[in-house]
Coordinates of C-alpha atoms in Angstrom, one line a residue:
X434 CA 56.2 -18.7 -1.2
X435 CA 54.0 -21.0 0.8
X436 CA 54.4 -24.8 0.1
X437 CA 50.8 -27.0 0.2
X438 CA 49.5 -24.4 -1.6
X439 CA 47.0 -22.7 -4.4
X440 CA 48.0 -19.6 -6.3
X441 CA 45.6 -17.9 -8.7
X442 CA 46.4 -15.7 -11.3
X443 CA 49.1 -15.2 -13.8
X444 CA 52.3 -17.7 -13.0
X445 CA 54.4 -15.1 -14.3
X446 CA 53.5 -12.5 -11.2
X447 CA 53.6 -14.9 -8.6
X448 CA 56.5 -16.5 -9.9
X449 CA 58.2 -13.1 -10.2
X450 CA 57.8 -12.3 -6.4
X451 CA 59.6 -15.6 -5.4
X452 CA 63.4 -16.3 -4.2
X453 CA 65.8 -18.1 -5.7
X454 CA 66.5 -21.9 -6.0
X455 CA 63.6 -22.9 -4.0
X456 CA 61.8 -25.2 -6.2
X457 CA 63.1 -29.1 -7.2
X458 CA 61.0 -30.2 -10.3
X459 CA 59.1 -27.9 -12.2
X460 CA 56.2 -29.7 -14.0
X461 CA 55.0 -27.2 -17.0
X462 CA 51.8 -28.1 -19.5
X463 CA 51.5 -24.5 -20.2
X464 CA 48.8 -24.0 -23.9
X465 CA 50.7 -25.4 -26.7
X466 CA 49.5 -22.7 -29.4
X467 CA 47.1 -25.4 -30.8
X468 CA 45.1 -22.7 -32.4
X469 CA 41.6 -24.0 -30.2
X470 CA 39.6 -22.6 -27.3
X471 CA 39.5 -25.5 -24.5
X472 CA 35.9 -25.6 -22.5
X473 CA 34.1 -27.3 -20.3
X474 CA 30.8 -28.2 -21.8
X475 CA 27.9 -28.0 -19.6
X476 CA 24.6 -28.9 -21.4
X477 CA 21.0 -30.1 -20.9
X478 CA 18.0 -31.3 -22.9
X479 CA 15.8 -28.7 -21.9
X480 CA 18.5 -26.1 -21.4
X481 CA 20.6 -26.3 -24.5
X482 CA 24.0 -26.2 -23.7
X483 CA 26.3 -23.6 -22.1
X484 CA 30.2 -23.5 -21.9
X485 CA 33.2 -22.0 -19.5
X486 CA 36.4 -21.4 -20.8
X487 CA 38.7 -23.3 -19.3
X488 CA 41.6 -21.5 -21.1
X489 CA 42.3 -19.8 -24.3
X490 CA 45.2 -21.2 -26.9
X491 CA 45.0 -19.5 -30.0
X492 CA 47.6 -16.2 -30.4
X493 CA 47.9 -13.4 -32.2
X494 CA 50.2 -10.6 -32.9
X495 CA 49.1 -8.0 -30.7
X496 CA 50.3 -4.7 -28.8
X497 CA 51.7 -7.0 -25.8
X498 CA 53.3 -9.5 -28.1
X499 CA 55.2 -6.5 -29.5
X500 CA 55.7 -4.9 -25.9
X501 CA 57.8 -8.5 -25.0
X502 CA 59.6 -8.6 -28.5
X503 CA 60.9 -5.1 -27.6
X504 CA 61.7 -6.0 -24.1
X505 CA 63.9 -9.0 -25.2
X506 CA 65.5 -7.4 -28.1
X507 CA 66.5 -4.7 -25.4
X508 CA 68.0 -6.6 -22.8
X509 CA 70.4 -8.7 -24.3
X510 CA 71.5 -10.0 -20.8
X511 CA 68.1 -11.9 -20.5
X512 CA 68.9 -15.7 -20.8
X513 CA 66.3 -15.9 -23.6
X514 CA 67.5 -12.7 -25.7
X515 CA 69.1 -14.5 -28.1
X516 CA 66.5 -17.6 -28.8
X517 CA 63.8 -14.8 -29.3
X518 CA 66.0 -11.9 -31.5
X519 CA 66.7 -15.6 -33.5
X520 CA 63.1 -16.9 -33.9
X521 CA 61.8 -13.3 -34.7
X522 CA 64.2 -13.3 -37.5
X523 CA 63.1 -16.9 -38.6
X524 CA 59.3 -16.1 -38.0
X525 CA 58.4 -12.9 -38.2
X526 CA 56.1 -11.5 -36.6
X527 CA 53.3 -13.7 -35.9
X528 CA 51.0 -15.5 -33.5
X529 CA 53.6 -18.4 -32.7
X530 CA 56.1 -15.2 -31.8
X531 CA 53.8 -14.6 -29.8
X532 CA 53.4 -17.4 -27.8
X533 CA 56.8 -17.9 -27.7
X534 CA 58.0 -14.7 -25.9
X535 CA 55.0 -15.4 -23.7
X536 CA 56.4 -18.6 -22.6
X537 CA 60.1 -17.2 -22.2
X538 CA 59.1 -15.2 -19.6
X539 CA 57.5 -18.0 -17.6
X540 CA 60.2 -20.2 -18.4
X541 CA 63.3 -17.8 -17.3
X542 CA 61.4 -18.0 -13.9
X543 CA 61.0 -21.6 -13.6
X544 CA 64.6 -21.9 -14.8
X545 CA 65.6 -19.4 -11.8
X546 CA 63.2 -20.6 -9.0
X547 CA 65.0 -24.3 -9.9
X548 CA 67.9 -25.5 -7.5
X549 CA 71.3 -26.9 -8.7
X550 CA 69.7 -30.4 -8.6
X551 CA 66.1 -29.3 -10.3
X552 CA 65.0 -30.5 -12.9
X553 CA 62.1 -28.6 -15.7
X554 CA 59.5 -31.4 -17.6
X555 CA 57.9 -29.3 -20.3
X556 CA 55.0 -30.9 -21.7
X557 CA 53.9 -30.0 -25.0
X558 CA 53.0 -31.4 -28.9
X559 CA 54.5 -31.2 -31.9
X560 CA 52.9 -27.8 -32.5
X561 CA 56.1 -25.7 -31.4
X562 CA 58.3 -27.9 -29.4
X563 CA 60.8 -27.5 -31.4
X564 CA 60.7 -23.9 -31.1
X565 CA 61.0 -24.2 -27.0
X566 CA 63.6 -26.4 -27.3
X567 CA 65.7 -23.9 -28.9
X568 CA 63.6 -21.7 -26.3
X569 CA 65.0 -23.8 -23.4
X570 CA 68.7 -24.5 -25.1
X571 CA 68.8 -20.9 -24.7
X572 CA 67.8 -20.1 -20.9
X573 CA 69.6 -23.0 -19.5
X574 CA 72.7 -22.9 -22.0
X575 CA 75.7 -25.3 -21.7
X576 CA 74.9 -26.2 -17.8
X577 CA 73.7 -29.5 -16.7
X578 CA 77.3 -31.6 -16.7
X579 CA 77.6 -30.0 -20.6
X580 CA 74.1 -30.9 -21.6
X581 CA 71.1 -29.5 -19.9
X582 CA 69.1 -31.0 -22.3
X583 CA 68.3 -34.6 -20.6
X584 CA 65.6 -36.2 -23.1
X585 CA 62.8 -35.4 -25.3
X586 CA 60.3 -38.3 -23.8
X587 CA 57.3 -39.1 -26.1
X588 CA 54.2 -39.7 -24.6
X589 CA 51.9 -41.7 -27.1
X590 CA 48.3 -42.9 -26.7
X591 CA 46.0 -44.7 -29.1
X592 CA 44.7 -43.1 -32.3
X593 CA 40.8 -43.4 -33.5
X594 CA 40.4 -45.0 -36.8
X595 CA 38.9 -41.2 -38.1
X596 CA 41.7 -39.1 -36.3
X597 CA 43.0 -38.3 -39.8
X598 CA 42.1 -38.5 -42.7
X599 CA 44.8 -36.2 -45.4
X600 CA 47.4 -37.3 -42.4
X601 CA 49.2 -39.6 -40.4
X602 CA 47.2 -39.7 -36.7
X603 CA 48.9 -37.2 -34.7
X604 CA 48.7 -39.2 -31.2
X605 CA 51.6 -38.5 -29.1
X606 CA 52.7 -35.0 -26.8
X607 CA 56.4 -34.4 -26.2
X608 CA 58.1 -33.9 -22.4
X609 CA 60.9 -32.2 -22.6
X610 CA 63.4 -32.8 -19.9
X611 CA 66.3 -30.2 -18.8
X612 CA 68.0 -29.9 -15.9
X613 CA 69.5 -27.1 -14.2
X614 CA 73.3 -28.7 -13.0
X615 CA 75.1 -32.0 -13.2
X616 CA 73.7 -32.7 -10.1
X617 CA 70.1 -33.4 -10.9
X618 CA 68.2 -35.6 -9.0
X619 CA 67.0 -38.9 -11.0
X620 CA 66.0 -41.9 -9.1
X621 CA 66.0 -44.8 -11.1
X622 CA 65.3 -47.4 -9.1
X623 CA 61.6 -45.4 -8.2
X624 CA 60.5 -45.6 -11.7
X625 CA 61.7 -49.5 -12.8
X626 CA 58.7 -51.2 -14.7
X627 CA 58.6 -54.7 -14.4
X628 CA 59.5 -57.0 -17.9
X629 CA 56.7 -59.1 -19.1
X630 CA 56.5 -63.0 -17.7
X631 CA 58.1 -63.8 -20.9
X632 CA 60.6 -61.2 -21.3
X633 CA 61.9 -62.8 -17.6
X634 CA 62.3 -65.6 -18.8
X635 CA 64.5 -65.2 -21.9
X636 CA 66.7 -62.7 -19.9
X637 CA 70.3 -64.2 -20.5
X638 CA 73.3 -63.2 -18.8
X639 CA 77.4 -63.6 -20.0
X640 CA 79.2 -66.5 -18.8
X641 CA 80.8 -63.4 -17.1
X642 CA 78.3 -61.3 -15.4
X643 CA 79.7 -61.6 -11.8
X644 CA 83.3 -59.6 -13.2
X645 CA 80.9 -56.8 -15.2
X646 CA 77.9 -56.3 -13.0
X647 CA 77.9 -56.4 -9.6
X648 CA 75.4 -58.5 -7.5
X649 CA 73.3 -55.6 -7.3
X650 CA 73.3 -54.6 -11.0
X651 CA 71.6 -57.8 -12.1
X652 CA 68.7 -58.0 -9.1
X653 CA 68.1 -54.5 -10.3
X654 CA 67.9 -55.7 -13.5
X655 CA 65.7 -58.6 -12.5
X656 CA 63.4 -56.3 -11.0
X657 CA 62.6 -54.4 -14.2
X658 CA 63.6 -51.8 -17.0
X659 CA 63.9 -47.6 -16.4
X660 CA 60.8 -46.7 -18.8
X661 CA 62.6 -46.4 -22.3
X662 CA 61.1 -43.4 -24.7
X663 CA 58.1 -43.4 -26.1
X664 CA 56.1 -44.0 -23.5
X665 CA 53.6 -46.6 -24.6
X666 CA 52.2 -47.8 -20.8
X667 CA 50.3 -44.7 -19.8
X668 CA 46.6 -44.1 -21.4
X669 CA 45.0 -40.8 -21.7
X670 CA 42.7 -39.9 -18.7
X671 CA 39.3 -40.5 -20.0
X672 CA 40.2 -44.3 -20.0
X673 CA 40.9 -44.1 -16.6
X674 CA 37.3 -43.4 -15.4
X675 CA 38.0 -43.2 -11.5
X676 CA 40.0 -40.2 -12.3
X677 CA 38.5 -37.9 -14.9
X678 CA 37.1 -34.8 -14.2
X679 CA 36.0 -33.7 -17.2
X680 CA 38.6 -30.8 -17.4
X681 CA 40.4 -30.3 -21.0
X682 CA 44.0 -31.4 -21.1
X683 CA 44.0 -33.3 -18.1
X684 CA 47.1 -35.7 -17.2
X685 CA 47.0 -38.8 -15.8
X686 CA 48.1 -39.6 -12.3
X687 CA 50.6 -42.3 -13.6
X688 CA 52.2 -39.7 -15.8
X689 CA 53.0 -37.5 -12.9
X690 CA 53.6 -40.3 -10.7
X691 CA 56.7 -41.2 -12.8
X692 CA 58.0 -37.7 -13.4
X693 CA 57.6 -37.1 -9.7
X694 CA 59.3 -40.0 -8.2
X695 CA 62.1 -39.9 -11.0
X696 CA 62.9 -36.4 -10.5
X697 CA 62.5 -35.5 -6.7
X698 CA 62.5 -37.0 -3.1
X699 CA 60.1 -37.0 -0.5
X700 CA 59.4 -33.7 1.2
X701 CA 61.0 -32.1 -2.3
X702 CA 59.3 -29.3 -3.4
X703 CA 56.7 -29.5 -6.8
X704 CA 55.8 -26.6 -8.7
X705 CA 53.5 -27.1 -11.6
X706 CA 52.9 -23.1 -13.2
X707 CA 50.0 -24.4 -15.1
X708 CA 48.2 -26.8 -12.9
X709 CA 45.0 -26.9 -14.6
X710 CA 42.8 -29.8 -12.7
X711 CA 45.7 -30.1 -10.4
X712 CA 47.1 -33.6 -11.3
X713 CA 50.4 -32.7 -10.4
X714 CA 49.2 -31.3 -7.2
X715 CA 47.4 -34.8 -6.1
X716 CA 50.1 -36.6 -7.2
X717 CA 52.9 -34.5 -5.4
X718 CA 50.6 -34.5 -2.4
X719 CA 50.0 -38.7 -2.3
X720 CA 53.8 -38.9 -2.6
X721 CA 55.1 -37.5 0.3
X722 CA 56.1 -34.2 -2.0
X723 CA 55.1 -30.6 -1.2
X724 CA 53.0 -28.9 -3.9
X725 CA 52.9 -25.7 -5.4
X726 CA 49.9 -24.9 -8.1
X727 CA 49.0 -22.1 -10.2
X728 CA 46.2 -21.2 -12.6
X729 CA 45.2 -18.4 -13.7
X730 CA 41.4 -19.9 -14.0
X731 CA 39.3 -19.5 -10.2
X732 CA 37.2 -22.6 -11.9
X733 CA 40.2 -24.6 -11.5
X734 CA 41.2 -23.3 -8.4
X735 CA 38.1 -24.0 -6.7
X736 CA 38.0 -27.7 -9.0
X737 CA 41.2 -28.6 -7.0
X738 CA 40.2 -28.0 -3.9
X739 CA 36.4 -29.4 -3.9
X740 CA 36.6 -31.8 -6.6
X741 CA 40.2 -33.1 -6.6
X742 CA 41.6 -32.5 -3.5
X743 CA 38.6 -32.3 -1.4
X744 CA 40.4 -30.3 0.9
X745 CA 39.0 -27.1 1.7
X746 CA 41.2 -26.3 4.2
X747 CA 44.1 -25.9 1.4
X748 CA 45.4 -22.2 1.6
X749 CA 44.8 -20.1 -1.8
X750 CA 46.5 -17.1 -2.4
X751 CA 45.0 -14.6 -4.7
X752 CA 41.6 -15.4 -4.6
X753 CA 39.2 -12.9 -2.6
X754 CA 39.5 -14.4 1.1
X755 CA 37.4 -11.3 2.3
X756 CA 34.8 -8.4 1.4
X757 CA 38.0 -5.5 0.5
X758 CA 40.1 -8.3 -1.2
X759 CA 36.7 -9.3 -3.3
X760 CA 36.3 -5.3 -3.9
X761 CA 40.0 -5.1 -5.5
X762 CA 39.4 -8.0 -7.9
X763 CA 35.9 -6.1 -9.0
X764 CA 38.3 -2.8 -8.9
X765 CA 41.5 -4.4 -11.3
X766 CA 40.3 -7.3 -12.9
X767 CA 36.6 -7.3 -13.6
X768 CA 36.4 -10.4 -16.0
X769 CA 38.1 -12.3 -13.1
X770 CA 35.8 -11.0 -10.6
X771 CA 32.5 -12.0 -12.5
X772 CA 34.1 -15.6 -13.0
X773 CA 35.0 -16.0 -9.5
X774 CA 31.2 -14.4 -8.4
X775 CA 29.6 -16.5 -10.7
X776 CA 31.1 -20.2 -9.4
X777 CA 30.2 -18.7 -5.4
X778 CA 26.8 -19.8 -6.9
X779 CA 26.0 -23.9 -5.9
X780 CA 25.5 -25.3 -9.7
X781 CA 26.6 -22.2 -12.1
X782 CA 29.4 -22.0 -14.1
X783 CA 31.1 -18.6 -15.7
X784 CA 29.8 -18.2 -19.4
X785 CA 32.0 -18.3 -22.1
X786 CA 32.1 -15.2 -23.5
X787 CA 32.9 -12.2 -21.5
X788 CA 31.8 -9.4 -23.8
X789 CA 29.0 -9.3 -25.8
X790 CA 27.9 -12.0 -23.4
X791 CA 23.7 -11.2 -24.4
X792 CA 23.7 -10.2 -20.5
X793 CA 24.1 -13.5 -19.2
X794 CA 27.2 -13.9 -17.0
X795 CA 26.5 -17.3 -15.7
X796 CA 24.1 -20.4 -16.4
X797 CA 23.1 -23.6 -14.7
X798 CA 20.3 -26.2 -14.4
X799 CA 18.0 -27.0 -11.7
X800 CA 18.2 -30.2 -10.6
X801 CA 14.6 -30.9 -10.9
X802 CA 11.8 -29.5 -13.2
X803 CA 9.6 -26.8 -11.8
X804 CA 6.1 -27.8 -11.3
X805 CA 5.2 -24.4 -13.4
X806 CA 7.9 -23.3 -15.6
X807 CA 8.7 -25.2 -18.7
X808 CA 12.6 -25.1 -18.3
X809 CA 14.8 -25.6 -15.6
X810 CA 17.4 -22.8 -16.9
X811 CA 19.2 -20.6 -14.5
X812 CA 20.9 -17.4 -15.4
X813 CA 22.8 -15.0 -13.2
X814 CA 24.5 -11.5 -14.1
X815 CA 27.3 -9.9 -12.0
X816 CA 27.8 -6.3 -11.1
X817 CA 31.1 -5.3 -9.5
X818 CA 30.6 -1.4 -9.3
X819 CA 27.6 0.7 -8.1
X820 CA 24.1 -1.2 -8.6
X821 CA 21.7 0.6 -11.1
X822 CA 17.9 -0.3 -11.0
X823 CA 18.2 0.0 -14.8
X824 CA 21.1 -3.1 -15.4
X825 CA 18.7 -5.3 -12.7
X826 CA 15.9 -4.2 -15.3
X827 CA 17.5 -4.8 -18.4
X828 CA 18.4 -8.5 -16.2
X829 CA 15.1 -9.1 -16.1
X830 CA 14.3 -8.5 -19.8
X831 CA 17.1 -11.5 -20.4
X832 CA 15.3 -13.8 -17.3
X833 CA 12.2 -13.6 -19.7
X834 CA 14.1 -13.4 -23.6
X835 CA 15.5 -16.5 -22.3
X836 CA 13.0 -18.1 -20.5
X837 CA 14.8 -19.0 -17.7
X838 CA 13.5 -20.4 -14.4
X839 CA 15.3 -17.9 -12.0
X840 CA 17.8 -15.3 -12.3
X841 CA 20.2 -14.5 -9.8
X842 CA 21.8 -10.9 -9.4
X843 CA 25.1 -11.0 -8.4
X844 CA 26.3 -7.4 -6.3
X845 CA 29.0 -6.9 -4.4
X846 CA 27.5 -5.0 -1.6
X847 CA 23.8 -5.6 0.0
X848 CA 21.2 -3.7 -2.0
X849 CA 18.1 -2.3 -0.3
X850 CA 16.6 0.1 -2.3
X851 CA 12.4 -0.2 -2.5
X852 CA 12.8 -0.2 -5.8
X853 CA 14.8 -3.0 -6.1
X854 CA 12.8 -5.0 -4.2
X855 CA 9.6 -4.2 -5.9
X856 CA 11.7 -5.0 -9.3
X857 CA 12.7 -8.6 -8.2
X858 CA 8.8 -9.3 -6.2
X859 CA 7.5 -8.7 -9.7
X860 CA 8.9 -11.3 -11.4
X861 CA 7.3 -13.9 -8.7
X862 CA 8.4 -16.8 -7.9
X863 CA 8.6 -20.9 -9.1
X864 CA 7.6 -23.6 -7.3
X865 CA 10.0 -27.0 -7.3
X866 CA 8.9 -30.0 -5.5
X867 CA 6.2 -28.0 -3.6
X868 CA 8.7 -25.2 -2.4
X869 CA 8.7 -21.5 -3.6
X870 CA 11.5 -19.5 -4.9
X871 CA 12.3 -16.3 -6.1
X872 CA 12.3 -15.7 -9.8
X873 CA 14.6 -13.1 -9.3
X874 CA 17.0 -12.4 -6.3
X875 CA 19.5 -10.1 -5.9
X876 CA 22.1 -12.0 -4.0
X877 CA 25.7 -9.6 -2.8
X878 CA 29.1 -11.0 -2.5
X879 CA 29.1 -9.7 0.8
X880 CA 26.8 -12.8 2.1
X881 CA 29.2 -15.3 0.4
X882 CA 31.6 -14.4 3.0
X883 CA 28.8 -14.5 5.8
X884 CA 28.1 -18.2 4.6
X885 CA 24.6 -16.7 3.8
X886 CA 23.9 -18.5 0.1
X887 CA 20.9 -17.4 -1.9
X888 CA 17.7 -19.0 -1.7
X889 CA 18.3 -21.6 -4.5
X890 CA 15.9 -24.9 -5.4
X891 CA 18.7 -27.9 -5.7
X892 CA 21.1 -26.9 -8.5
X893 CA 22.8 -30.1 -10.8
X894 CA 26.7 -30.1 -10.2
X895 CA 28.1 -28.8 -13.7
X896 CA 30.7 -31.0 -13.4
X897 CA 28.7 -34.4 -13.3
X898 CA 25.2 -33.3 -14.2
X899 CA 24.0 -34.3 -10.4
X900 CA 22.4 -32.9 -8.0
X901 CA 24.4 -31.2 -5.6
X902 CA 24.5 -30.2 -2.4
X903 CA 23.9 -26.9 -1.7
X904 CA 25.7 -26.7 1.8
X905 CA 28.6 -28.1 0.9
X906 CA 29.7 -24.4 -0.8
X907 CA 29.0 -22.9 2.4
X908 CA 30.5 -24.7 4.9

């Protein structure tokens, strides 16, 4: 494992490869089987709208759900055997099952990757925390001084007036804390709020303070209060404007800036298995901490390290570095590999669906309107195997069903044929702001890795609707 770093792909397989007891605080904000599809919504008055799928959380009882109920109930030696066989017998089987021996697996790894003074920070809602606390009572047992459990923080936020209507406003998401010995790390003095003006001033001490607290004790107390539970002082991240990325779920610096300085010590080692928009990374990294992120979502990945971290320099294991590497994605993981091609295109963002996607692997918006088209729609289709002059036809048929502005073909390898070219040279070409493009170009992977980008008008940045800077991918 390499510290000050990305990982993408499955936590679980990375995690899996890993020693032992290298890790101090394991952040986790895993899905919290909400039942909802999270995306990122990307739209446009003259496009419609188009989403990427920033990360599925609705589960169902399916032929791997059943392959980890019969791994657990066969291995009784596996720290979660028992919570499982127990929750299949209360549940049945079901789609929260299924979650829930999904997220054993993760956790057992988190649990081993922790040293004797790590500490785990679950984060989820009232959906099934309960069931992975019994989850987490299971892998780390009776360790922890007795009680491994620490606290079940509550993390609450405002409610709109019309967050309910047959219920109470459901407003709050649950951190649960465990640690791994009786020698975790909590500093308390890094995570003191200070009282209110007023609260100062009515602080009263016994006529016999100095004999039961020491000197120290009261200018600790003077100088504020360990945050007590719930956690009332911390707003969602759309109310903090400077920070939001427009990613589903994201956390809010100060959130991880508590959990981080309460639970670890400069130069400590942060793992978050989830990290999403990498909130935990930024704030590991501003504290002095070295960072480990996963995701299995190259949109994140690459949100990190442009958006976030702004730091391209940031090492990311698993994501296709070269040509061969690119090849073995397209090889073992297809739908990964058209994601990834897709967001190597400045402005475009993966579609939603990835089958029975109407041919359209990819959209975006040109930054300005063409002087001769009436929408500023761009679409692009990836091919990971052998090109076929019949798929960059039946690409051309969706250019003009959808009436996009341009199309982009996405290959792996150059293609050359006359054919081709006489295909894409067909279709003409736009004009934006007095320059001419391509309708249709067929642009190959291969190029991306020559810093060689297609021959693209200015695209808007799906993230903030602006117009971005082409270069900027390419550098």
């Amino acid at each position: 494992m390499q510290t000050n770093a990305l990982y993408y792909g499955d936590c679980l397989d990375w995690m899996k490869r890993w020693d032992d007891e290298i890790i101090d605080l394991v952040y986790a904000d895993p899905p919290f089987n909400s039942n909802a599809n999270y995306n990122i919504l990307f739209s446009d008055r003259n496009n419609g709208s188009a989403q990427y799928r920033a990360f599925q959380d609705t589960w169902i009882w399916d032929e791997a759900a059943v392959e980890r109920l019969t791994a657990y109930q066969n291995a009784p030696g596996r720290l979660a055997h028992d919570a499982i066989v127990g929750l299949h017998r209360i549940l049945g089987a079901c789609g929260m099952l299924a979650y829930l021996t999904y997220m054993a697996e993760r956790l057992e790894h988190t649990y081993r990757l922790l040293k004797k003074t790590g500490s785990l920070y679950l984060h989820c809602d009232p959906t099934a925390s309960h069931y992975l606390k019994i989850l987490l009572d299971g892998i780390f047992g009776k360790k922890g001084g007795g009680r491994a459990f620490r606290n079940e923080i509550i993390w609450g936020y405002p409610a709109s007036p019309s967050a309910a209507r047959r219920d109470f406003p459901r407003k709050h998401d649950i951190i649960l804390r465990y640690v791994k010995s009786s020698q975790w790390t909590f500093n308390a003095d890094q995570v003191r709020i200070p009282y209110a003006d007023s609260s100062l001033e009515r602080v009263k001490y016994p006529a016999n303070a100095s004999k039961v607290m020491s000197g120290t004790d009261i200018l600790l107390h003077k100088k504020g209060k360990i945050p007590p539970t719930p956690w009332l002082d911390i707003q969602q991240t759309y109310r903090y404007r400077n920070e939001s990325l427009s990613y589903p779920t994201q956390k809010p610096l100060a959130l991880m800036n508590r959990i981080i300085k309460a639970s670890s010590n400069e130069e400590d080692v942060v793992l978050d298995p989830f990290c999403g928009c990498g909130t935990t990374v930024e704030a590991a990294k501003n504290l002095n901490r070295q960072f480990v992120g996963i995701d299995i979502s190259s949109f994140a990945i690459d949100l990190i390290r442009n958006r976030r971290l702004k730091d391209k320099s940031i090492p990311v294991y698993g994501i296709p570095m070269d040509l061969p590497s690119a090849a073995k994605l397209a090889r073992e993981d297809p739908f990964s590999f058209e994601s990834w091609a897709v967001t190597r295109l400045p402005g475009f963002a993966p579609n939603t669906r990835q089958v029975a996607d109407g041919g359209v692997d990819g959209r975006a918006s040109i930054a300005h309107q063409p002087d001769d088209w009436d929408t500023r729609l761009a679409l692009a289709q990836v091919k990971g195997g052998r090109f076929s002059l019949s798929g960059l036809r039946d690409f051309t048929g969706v250019i003009n069903r959808d009436r996009a502005a341009l199309g982009c073909f996405i290959t792996l390898n150059p293609v050359q044929t006359p054919a081709a070219g006489a295909e894409t040279a067909n279709m003409g070409k736009i004009s934006v702001e007095g320059y001419r493009f391509p309708r249709m170009q067929i642009w190959p992977i291969s190029h991306y890795f020559d810093s060689r980008p297609p021959r693209l008008p200015i695209m808007n940045d799906p993230y903030t609707g602006k117009p971005l800077n082409q270069a900027d991918l390419f550098a």
